[in-house]
Structure formats: structure tokens, C-alpha cells
JSON list of C-alpha atoms in Angstrom, two decimals:
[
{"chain": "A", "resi": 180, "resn": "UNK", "atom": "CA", "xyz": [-64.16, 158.25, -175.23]},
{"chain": "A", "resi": 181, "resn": "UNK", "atom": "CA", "xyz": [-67.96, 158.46, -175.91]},
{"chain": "A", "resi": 182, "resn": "UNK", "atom": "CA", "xyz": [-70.29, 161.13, -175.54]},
{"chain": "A", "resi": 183, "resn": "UNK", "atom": "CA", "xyz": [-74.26, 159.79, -174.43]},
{"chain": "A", "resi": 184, "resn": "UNK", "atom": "CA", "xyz": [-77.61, 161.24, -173.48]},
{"chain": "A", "resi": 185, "resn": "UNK", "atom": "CA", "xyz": [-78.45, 162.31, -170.51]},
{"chain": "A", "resi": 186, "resn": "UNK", "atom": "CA", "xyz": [-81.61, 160.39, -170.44]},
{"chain": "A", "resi": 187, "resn": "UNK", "atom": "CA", "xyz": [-79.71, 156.87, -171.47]},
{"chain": "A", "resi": 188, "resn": "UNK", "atom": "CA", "xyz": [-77.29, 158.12, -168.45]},
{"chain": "A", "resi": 189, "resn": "UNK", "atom": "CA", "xyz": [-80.00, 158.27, -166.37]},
{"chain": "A", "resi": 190, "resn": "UNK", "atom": "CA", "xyz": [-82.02, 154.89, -167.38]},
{"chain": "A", "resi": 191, "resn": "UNK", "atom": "CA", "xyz": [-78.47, 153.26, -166.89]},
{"chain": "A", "resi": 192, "resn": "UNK", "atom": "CA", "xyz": [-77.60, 155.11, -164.35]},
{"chain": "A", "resi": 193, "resn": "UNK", "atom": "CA", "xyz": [-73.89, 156.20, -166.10]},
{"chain": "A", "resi": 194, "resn": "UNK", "atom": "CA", "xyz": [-72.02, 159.24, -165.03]},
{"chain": "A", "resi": 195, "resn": "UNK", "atom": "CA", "xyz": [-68.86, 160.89, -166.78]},
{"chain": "A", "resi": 196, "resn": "UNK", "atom": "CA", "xyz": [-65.39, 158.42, -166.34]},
{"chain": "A", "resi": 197, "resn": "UNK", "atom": "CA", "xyz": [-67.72, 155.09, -166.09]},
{"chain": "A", "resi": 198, "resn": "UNK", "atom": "CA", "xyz": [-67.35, 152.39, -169.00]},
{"chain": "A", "resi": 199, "resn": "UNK", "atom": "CA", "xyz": [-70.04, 151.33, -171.47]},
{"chain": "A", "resi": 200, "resn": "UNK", "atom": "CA", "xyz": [-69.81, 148.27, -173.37]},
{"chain": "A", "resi": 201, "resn": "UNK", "atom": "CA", "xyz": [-71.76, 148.68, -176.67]},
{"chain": "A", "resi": 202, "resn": "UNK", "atom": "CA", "xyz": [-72.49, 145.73, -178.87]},
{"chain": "A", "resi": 203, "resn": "UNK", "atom": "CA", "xyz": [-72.44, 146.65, -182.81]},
{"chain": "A", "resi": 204, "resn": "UNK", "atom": "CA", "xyz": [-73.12, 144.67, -185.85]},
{"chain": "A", "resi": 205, "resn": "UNK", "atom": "CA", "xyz": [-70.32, 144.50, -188.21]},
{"chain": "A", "resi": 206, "resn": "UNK", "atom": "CA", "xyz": [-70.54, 145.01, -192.14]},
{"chain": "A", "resi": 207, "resn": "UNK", "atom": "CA", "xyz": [-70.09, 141.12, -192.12]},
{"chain": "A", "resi": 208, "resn": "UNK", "atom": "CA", "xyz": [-73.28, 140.37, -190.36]},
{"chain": "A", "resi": 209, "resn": "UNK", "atom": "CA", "xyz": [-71.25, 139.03, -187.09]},
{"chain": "A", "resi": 210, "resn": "UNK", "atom": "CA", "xyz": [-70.91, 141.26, -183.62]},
{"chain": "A", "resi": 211, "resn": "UNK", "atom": "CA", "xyz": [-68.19, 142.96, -181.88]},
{"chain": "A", "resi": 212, "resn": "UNK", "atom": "CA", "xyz": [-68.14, 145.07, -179.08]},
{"chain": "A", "resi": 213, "resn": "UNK", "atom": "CA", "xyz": [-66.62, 148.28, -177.72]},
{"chain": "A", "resi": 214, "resn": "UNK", "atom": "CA", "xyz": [-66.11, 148.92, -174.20]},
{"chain": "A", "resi": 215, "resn": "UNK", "atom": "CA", "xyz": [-65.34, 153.00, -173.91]},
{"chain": "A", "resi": 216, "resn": "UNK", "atom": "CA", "xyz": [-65.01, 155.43, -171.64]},
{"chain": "A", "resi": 217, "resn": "UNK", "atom": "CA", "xyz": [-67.61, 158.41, -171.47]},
{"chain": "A", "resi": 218, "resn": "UNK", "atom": "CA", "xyz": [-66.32, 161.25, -171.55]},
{"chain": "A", "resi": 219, "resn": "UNK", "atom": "CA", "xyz": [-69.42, 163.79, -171.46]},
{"chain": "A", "resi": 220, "resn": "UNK", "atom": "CA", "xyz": [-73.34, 163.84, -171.28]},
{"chain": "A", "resi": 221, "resn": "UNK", "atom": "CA", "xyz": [-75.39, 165.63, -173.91]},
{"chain": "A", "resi": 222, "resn": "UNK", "atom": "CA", "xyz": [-78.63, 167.27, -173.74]},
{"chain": "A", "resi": 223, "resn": "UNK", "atom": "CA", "xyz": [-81.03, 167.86, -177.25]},
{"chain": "A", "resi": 224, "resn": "UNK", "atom": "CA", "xyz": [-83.82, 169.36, -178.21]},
{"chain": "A", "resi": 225, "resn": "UNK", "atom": "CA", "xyz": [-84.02, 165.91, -180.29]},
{"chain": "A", "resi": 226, "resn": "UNK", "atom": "CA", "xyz": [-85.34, 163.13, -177.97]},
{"chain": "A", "resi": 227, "resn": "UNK", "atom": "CA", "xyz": [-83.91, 160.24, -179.63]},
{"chain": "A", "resi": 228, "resn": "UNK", "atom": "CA", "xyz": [-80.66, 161.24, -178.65]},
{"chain": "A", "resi": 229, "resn": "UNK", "atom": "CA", "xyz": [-81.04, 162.14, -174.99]},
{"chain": "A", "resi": 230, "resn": "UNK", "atom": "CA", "xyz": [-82.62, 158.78, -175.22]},
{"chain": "A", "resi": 231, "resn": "UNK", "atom": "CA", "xyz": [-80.61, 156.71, -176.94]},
{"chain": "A", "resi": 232, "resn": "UNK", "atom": "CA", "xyz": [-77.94, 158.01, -179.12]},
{"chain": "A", "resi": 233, "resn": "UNK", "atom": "CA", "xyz": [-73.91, 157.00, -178.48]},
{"chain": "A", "resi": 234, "resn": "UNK", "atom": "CA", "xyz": [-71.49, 159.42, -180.13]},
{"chain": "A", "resi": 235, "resn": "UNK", "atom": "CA", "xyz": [-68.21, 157.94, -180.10]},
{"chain": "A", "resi": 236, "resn": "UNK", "atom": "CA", "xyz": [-64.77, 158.60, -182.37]},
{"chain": "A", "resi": 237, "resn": "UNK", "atom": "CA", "xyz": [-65.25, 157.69, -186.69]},
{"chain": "A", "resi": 238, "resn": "UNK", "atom": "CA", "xyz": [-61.66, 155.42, -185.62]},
{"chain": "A", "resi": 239, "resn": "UNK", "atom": "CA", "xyz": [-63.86, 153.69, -183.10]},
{"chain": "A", "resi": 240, "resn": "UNK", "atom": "CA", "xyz": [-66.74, 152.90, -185.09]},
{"chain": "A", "resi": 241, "resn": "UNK", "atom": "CA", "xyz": [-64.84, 152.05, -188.46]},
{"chain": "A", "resi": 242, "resn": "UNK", "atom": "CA", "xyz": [-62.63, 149.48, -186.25]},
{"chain": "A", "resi": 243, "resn": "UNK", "atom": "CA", "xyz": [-65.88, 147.84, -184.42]},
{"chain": "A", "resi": 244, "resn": "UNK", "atom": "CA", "xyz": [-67.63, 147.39, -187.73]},
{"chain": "A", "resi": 245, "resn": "UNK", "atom": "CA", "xyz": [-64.64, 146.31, -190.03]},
{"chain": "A", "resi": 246, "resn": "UNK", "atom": "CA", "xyz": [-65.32, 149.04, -192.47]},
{"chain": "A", "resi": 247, "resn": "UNK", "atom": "CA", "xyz": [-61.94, 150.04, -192.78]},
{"chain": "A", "resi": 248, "resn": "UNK", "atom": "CA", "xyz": [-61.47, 154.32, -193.71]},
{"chain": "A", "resi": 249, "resn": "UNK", "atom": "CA", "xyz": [-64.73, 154.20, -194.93]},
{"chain": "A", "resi": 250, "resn": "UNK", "atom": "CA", "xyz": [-67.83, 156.57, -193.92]},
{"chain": "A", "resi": 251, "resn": "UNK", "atom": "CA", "xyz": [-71.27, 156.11, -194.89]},
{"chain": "A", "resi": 252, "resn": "UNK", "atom": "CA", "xyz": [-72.54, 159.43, -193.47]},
{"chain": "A", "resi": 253, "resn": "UNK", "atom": "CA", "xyz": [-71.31, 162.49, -191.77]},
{"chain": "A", "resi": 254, "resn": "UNK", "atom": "CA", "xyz": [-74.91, 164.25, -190.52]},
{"chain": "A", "resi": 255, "resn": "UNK", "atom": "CA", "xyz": [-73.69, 168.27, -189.32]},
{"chain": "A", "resi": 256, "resn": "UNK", "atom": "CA", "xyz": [-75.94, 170.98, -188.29]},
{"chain": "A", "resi": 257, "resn": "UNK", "atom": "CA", "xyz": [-75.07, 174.41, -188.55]},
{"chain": "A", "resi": 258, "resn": "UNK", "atom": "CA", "xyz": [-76.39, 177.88, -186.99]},
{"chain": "A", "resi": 259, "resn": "UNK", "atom": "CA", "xyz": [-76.38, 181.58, -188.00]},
{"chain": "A", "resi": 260, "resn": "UNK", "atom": "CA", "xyz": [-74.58, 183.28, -186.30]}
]
């Protein structure tokens, strides 16, 4: 399941339990895609992700771009608190 903005929901007019396909280039310069469920809407102070931004599971992503277990970034925030 995915998780999008709510803007990108709204331009595509997408609501929680539709489908998305998503087409992704693959570390061998060819294209697969990934048709996924979402499962949740989220709203940042951060524009480019209300506006554009797909979060979906690392198993996902690694399968879609034949990378195998491997992870070129993992990006966390943190707050006090």
C-alpha cells in the first residue's frame, strides 16, 4: 500500500482504497510499473510532497527497480520531544 499527497490526490482526484499505477525507471535504464493500493493521504509543511511525492514499502521499490536488498538512502526526521 502507498501513502500520497493530498494535493497529488486532489489533481488526480484519488481517495484512500483506489489504485495508482506508477511507472519507475529501473537501475537497468528500462521501465516497470507498480500498480498499489493507497492506503493513506499525507499533508506537509514541505510542498513537494503534498504535490508530488509517493511513499510506498523499501520491498516495493527494490522489486520495481531491480535493485535487489539494496538502499541508496533512508532520509528520517526527528523531533524533540
Amino acid at each position: 500500500k502507498a501513502v500520497i499527497g493530498v494535493r497529488l490526490a486532489e489533481l488526480m482526484d484519488l481517495k484512500v482504497s483506489d489504485y495508482i499505477t506508477l511507472l519507475v525507471r529501473t537501475k537497468d535504464d528500462t521501465f516497470n510499473t507498480i500498480d498499489i493500493e493507497i492506503a493513506g493521504l499525507v499533508r506537509a509543511p514541505n510542498p513537494m510532497i503534498n504535490n508530488g511525492i509517493v511513499f510506498v514499502p523499501l520491498e516495493v521499490a527494490q522489486k520495481a527497480l531491480n535493485v535487489g536488498n539494496a538502499v541508496s538512502m533512508i532520509t528520517l526526521k526527528t523531533v524533540s520531544g
